[in-house]
Tab-separated table of C-alpha atoms and ligand atoms in Angstrom:
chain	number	residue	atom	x	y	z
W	1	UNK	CA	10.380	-17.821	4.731
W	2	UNK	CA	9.054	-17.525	8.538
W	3	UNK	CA	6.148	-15.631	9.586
W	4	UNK	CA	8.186	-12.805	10.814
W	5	UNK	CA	9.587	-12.393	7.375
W	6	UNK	CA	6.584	-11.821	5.679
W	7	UNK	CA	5.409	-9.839	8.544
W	8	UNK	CA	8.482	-7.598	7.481
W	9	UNK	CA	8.160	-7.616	4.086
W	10	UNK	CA	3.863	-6.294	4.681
W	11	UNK	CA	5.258	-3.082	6.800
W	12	UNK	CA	7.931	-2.584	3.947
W	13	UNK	CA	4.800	-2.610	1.143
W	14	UNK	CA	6.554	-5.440	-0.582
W	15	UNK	CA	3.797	-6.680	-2.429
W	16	UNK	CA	5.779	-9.413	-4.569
W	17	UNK	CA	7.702	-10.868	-1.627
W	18	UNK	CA	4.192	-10.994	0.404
W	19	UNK	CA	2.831	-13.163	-2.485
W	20	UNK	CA	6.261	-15.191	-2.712
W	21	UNK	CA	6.072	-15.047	1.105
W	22	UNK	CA	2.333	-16.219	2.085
W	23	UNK	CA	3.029	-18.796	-0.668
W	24	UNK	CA	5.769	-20.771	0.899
W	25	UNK	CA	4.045	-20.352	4.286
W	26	UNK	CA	1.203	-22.410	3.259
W	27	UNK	CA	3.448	-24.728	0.959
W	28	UNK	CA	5.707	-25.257	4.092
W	29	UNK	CA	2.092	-26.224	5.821
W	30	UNK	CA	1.552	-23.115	8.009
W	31	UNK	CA	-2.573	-22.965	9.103
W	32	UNK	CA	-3.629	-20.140	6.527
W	33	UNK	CA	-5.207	-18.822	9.708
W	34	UNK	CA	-1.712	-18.175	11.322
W	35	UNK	CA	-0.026	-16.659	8.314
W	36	UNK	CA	-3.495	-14.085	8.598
W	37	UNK	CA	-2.979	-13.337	12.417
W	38	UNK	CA	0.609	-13.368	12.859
W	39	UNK	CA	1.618	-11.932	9.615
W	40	UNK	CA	-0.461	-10.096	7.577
W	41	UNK	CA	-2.799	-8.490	10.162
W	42	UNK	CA	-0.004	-8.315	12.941
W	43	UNK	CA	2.309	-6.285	10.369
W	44	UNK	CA	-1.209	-3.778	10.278
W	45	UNK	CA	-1.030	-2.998	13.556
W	46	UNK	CA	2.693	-2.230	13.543
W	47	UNK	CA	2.007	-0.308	10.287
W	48	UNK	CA	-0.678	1.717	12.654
W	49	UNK	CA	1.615	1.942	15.510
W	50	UNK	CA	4.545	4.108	12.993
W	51	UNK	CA	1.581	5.986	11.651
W	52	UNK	CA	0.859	7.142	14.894
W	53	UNK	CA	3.809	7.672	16.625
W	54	UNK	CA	4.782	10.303	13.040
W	55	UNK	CA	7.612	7.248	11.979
W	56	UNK	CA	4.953	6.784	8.808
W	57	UNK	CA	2.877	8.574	6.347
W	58	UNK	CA	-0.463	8.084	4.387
W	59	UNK	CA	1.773	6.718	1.370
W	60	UNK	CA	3.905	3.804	3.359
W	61	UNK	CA	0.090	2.872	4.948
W	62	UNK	CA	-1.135	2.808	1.704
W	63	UNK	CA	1.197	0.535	0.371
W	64	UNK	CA	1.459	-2.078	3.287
W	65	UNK	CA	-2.557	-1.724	2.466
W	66	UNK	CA	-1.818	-3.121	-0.993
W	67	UNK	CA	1.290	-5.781	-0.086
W	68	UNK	CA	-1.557	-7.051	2.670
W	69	UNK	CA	-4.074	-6.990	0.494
W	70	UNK	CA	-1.770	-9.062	-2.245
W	71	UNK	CA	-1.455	-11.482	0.078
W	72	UNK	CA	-4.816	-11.659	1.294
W	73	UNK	CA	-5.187	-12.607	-2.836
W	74	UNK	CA	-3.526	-15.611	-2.276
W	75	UNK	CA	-4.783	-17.130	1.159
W	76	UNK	CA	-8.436	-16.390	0.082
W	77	UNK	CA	-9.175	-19.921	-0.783
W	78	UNK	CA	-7.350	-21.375	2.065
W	79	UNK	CA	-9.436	-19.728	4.788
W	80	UNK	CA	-12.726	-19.896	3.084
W	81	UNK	CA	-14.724	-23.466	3.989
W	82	UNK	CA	-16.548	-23.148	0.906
W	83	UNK	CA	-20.127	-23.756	2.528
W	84	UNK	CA	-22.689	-24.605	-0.624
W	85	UNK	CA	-25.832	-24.237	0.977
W	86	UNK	CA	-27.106	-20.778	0.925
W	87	UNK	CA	-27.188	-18.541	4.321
W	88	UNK	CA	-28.994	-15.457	2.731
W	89	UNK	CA	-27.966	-12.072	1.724
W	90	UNK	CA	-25.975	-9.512	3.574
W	91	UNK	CA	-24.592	-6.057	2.330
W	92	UNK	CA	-21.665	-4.884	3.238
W	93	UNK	CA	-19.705	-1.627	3.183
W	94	UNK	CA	-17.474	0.959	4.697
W	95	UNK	CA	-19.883	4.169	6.215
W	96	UNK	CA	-19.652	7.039	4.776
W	97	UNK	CA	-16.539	9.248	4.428
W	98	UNK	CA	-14.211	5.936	5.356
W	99	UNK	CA	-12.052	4.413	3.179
W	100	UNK	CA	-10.486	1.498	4.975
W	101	UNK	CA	-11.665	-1.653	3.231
W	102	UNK	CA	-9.499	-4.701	4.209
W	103	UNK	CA	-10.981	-5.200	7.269
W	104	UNK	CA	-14.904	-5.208	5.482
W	105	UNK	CA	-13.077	-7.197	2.209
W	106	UNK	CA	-11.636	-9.691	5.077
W	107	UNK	CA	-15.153	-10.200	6.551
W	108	UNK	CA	-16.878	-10.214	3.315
W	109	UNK	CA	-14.756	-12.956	2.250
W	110	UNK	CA	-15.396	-15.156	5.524
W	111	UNK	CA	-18.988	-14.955	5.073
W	112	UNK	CA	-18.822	-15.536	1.515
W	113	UNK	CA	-17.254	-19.064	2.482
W	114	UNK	CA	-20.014	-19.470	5.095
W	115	UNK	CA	-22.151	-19.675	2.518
W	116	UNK	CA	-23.692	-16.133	2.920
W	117	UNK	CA	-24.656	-14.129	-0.579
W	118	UNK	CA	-22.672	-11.125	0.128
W	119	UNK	CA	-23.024	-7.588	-1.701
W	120	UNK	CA	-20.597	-5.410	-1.325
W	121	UNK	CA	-21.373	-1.664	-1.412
W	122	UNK	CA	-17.639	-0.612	-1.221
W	123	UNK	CA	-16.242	2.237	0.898
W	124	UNK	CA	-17.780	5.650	1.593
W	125	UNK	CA	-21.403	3.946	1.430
W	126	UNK	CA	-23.993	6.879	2.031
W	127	UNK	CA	-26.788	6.272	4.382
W	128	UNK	CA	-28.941	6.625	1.605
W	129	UNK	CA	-27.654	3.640	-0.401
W	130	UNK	CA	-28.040	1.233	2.988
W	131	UNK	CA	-31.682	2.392	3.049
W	132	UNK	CA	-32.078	1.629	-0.732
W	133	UNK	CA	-30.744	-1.801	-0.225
W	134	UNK	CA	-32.862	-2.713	2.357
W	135	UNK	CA	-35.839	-1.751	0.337
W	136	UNK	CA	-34.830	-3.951	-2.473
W	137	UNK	CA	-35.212	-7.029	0.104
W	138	UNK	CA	-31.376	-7.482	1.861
W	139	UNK	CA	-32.787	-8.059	5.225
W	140	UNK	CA	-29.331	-7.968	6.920
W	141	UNK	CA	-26.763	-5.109	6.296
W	142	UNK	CA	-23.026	-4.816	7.847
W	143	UNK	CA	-21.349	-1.645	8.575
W	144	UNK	CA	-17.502	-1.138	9.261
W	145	UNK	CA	-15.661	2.150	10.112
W	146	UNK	CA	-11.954	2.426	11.451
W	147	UNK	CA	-12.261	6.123	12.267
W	148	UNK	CA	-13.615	7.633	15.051
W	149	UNK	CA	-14.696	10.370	13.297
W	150	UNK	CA	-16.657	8.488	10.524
W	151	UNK	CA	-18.224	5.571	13.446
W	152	UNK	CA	-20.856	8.339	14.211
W	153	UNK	CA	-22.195	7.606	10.520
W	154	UNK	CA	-23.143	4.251	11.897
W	155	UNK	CA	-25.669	6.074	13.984
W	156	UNK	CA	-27.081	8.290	10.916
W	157	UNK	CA	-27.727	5.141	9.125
W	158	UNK	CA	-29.542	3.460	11.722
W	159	UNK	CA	-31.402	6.953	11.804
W	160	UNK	CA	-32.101	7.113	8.084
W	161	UNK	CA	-33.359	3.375	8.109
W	162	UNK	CA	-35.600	4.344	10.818
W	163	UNK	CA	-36.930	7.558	9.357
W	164	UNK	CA	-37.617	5.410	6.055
W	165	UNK	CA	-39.647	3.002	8.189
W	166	UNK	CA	-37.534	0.307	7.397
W	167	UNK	CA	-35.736	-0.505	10.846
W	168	UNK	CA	-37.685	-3.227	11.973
W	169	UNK	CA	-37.059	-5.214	8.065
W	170	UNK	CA	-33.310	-5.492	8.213
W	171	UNK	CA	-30.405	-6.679	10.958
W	172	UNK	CA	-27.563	-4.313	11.551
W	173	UNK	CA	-24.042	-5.613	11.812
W	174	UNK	CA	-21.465	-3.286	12.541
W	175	UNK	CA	-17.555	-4.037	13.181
W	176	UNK	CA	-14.485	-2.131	12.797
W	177	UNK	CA	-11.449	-0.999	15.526
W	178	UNK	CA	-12.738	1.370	16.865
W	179	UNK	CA	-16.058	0.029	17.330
W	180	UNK	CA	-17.333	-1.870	20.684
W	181	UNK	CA	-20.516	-3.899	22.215
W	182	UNK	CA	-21.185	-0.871	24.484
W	183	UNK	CA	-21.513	1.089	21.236
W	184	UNK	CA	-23.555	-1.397	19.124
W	185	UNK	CA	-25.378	-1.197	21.910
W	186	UNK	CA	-25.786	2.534	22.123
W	187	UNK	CA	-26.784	3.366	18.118
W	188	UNK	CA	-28.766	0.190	18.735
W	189	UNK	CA	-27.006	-2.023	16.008
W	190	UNK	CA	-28.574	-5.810	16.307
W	191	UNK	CA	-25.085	-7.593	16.178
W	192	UNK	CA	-21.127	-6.668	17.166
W	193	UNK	CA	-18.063	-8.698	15.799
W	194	UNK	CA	-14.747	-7.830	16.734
W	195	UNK	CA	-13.083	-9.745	13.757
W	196	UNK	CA	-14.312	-11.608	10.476
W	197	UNK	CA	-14.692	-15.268	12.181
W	198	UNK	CA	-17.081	-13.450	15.235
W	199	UNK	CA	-18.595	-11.714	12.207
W	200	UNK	CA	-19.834	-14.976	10.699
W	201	UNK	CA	-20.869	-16.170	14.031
W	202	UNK	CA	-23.170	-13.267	14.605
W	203	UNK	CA	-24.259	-13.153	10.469
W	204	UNK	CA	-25.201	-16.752	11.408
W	205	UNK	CA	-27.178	-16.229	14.415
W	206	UNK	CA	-28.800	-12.676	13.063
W	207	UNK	CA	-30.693	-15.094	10.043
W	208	UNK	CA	-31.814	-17.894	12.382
I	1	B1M	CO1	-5.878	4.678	8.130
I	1	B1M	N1	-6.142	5.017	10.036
I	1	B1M	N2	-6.253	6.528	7.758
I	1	B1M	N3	-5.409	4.220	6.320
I	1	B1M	N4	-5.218	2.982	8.839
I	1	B1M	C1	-6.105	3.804	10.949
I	1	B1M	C2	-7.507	3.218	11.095
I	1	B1M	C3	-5.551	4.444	12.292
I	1	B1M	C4	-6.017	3.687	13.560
I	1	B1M	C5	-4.010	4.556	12.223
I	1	B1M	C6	-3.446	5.108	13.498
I	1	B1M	O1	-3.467	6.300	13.701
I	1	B1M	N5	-2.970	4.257	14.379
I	1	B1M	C7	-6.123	5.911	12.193
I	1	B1M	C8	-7.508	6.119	12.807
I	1	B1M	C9	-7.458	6.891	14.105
I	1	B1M	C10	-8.809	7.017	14.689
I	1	B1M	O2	-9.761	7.400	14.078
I	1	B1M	N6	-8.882	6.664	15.953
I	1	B1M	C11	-6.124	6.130	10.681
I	1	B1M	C12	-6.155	7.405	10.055
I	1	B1M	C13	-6.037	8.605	10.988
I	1	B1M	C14	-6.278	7.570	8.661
I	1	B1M	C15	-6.377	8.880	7.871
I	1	B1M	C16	-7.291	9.965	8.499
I	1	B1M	C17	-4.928	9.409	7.681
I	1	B1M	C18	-4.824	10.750	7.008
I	1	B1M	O3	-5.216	10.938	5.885
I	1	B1M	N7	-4.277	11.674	7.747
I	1	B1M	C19	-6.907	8.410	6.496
I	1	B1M	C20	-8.443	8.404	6.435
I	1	B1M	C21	-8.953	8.122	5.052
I	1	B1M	C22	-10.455	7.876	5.069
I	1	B1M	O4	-10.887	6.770	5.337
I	1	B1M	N8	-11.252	8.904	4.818
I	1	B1M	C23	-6.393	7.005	6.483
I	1	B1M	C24	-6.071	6.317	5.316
I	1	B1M	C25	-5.575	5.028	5.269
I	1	B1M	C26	-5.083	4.359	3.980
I	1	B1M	C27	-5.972	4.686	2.762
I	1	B1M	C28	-3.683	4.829	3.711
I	1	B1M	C29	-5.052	2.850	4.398
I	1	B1M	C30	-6.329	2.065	4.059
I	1	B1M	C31	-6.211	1.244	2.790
I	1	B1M	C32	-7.377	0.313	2.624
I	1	B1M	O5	-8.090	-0.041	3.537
I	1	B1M	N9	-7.564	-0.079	1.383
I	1	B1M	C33	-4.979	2.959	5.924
I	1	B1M	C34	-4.582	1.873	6.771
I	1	B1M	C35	-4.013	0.666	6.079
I	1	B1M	C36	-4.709	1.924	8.187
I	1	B1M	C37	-4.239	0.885	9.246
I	1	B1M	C38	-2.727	0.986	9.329
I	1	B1M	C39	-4.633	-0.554	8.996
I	1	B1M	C40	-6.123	-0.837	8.827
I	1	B1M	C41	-6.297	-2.282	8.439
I	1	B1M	O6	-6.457	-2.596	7.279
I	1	B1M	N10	-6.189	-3.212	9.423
I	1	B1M	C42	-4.984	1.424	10.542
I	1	B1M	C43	-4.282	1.090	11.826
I	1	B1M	C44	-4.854	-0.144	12.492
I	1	B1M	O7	-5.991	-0.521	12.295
I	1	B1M	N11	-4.070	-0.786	13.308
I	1	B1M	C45	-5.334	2.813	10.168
I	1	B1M	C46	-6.241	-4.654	9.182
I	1	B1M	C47	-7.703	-5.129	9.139
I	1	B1M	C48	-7.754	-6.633	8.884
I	1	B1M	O8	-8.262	-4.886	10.425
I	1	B1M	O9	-9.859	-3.135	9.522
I	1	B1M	O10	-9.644	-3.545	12.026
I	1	B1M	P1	-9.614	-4.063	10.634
I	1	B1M	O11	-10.766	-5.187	10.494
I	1	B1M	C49	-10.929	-6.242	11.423
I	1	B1M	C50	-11.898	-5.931	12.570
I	1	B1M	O12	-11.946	-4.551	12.917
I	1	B1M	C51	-13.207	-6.498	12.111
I	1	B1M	O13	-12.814	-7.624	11.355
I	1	B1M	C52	-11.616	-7.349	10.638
I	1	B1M	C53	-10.831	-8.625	10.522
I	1	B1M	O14	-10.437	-9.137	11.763
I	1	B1M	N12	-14.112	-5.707	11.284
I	1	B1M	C54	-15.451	-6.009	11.257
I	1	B1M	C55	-13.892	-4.698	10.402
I	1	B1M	N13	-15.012	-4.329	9.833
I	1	B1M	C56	-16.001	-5.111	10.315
I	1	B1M	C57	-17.373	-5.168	10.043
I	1	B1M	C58	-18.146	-6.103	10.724
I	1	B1M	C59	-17.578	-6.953	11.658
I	1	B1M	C60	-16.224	-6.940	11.936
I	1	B1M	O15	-19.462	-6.219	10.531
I	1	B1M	C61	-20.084	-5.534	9.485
């Protein structure tokens, strides 16, 4: 099985040959790392690109989601390091009125083997539940969206952690594709990772 294969068989939402698939990648000695890029997440984009362009609908999306995410399964312990000492707490979720989770699940899982404690408040997280967190001690938070239209709920959050008097207790994270530095920047988010390996990076440097 090559990596273009499997790449094949993630657009097609064949969930058993992605397992089969990522499985003899790594037994054939492929850097778990590799089969994530080129394969899994590659196949996303392409997946994006049909959706776009009207060649795909919610339902084929949905179930490359779940032949990526089977795979994903699989190569979980080969791209975690496994870090034992503890890095602190972060929760993580998907704003408000946003679904898309393999991107957050991805990044949760990287800090996870960082060593981070990670919660993870799921998809759709209200503003409300962020604030809530941070007032039961999490003292950093991460925020994804993948929609422009749900990225502005980034901003409310920040708002509602401000109006609760709780900005200056927590560090704000926030990644996702349609999210930038120059917007961090603009809601005034602490931290910006373009992918889960960045997203440790800055997790790391937001504690010390
Ligand atoms: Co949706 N969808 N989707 N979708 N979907 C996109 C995002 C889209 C770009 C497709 C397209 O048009 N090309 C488009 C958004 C357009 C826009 O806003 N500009 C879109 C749309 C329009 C929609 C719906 C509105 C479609 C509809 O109903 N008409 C709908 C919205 C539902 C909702 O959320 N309310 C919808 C639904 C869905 C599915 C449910 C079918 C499914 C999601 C399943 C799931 O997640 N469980 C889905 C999928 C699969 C996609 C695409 C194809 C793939 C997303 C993905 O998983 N990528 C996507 C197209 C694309 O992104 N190319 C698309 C792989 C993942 C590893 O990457 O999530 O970017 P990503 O995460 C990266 C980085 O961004 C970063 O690290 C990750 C790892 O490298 N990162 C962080 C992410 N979060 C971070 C947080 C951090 C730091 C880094 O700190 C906290």
């Amino acid at each position: 099985m090559d990596l273009k294969q499997l790449y094949q068989h993630v657009i097609d939402g064949e969930a058993s040959e992605v397992e089969a698939g990522v499985q003899v990648a790594l037994d054939a000695g492929i850097n778990p790392q590799q089969i994530l890029n080129e394969a899994l997440i590659a196949a996303m984009d392409e997946v994006g690109r049909r959706f776009e362009e009207g060649d795909f609908f919610v339902p084929e999306m949905l179930i490359a989601a779940r032949a990526m995410q089977a795979g994903l399964r699989l190569l979980k312990p080969h791209l975690v390091a496994g870090e034992n000492k503890s890095m602190g707490k972060i929760a993580i979720g998907t704003v408000k009125g946003d679904l898309h989770d393999i991107g957050k699940n991805l990044v949760a899982m990287m800090l996870e083997g960082a060593g981070f404690e990670v919660q993870d408040l799921g998809v759709d997280v209200q503003p409300e539940t962020y604030v809530k967190v941070v007032q039961d001690g999490v003292g950093v938070i991460g925020m994804s969206a993948l929609l422009t239209t749900t990225m502005s709920n980034m901003a409310i959050t920040i708002d509602a952690l401000k109006a609760a008097g709780l900005r200056d207790s927590v560090k704000i994270m926030v990644g996702g594709a349609p999210v930038t530095q120059e917007y961090a920047n603009q809601i005034g988010a602490d931290a910006f990772a373009p992918d889960a390996s960045s997203a440790v990076r800055a997790a790391r440097q937001l504690v010390n």
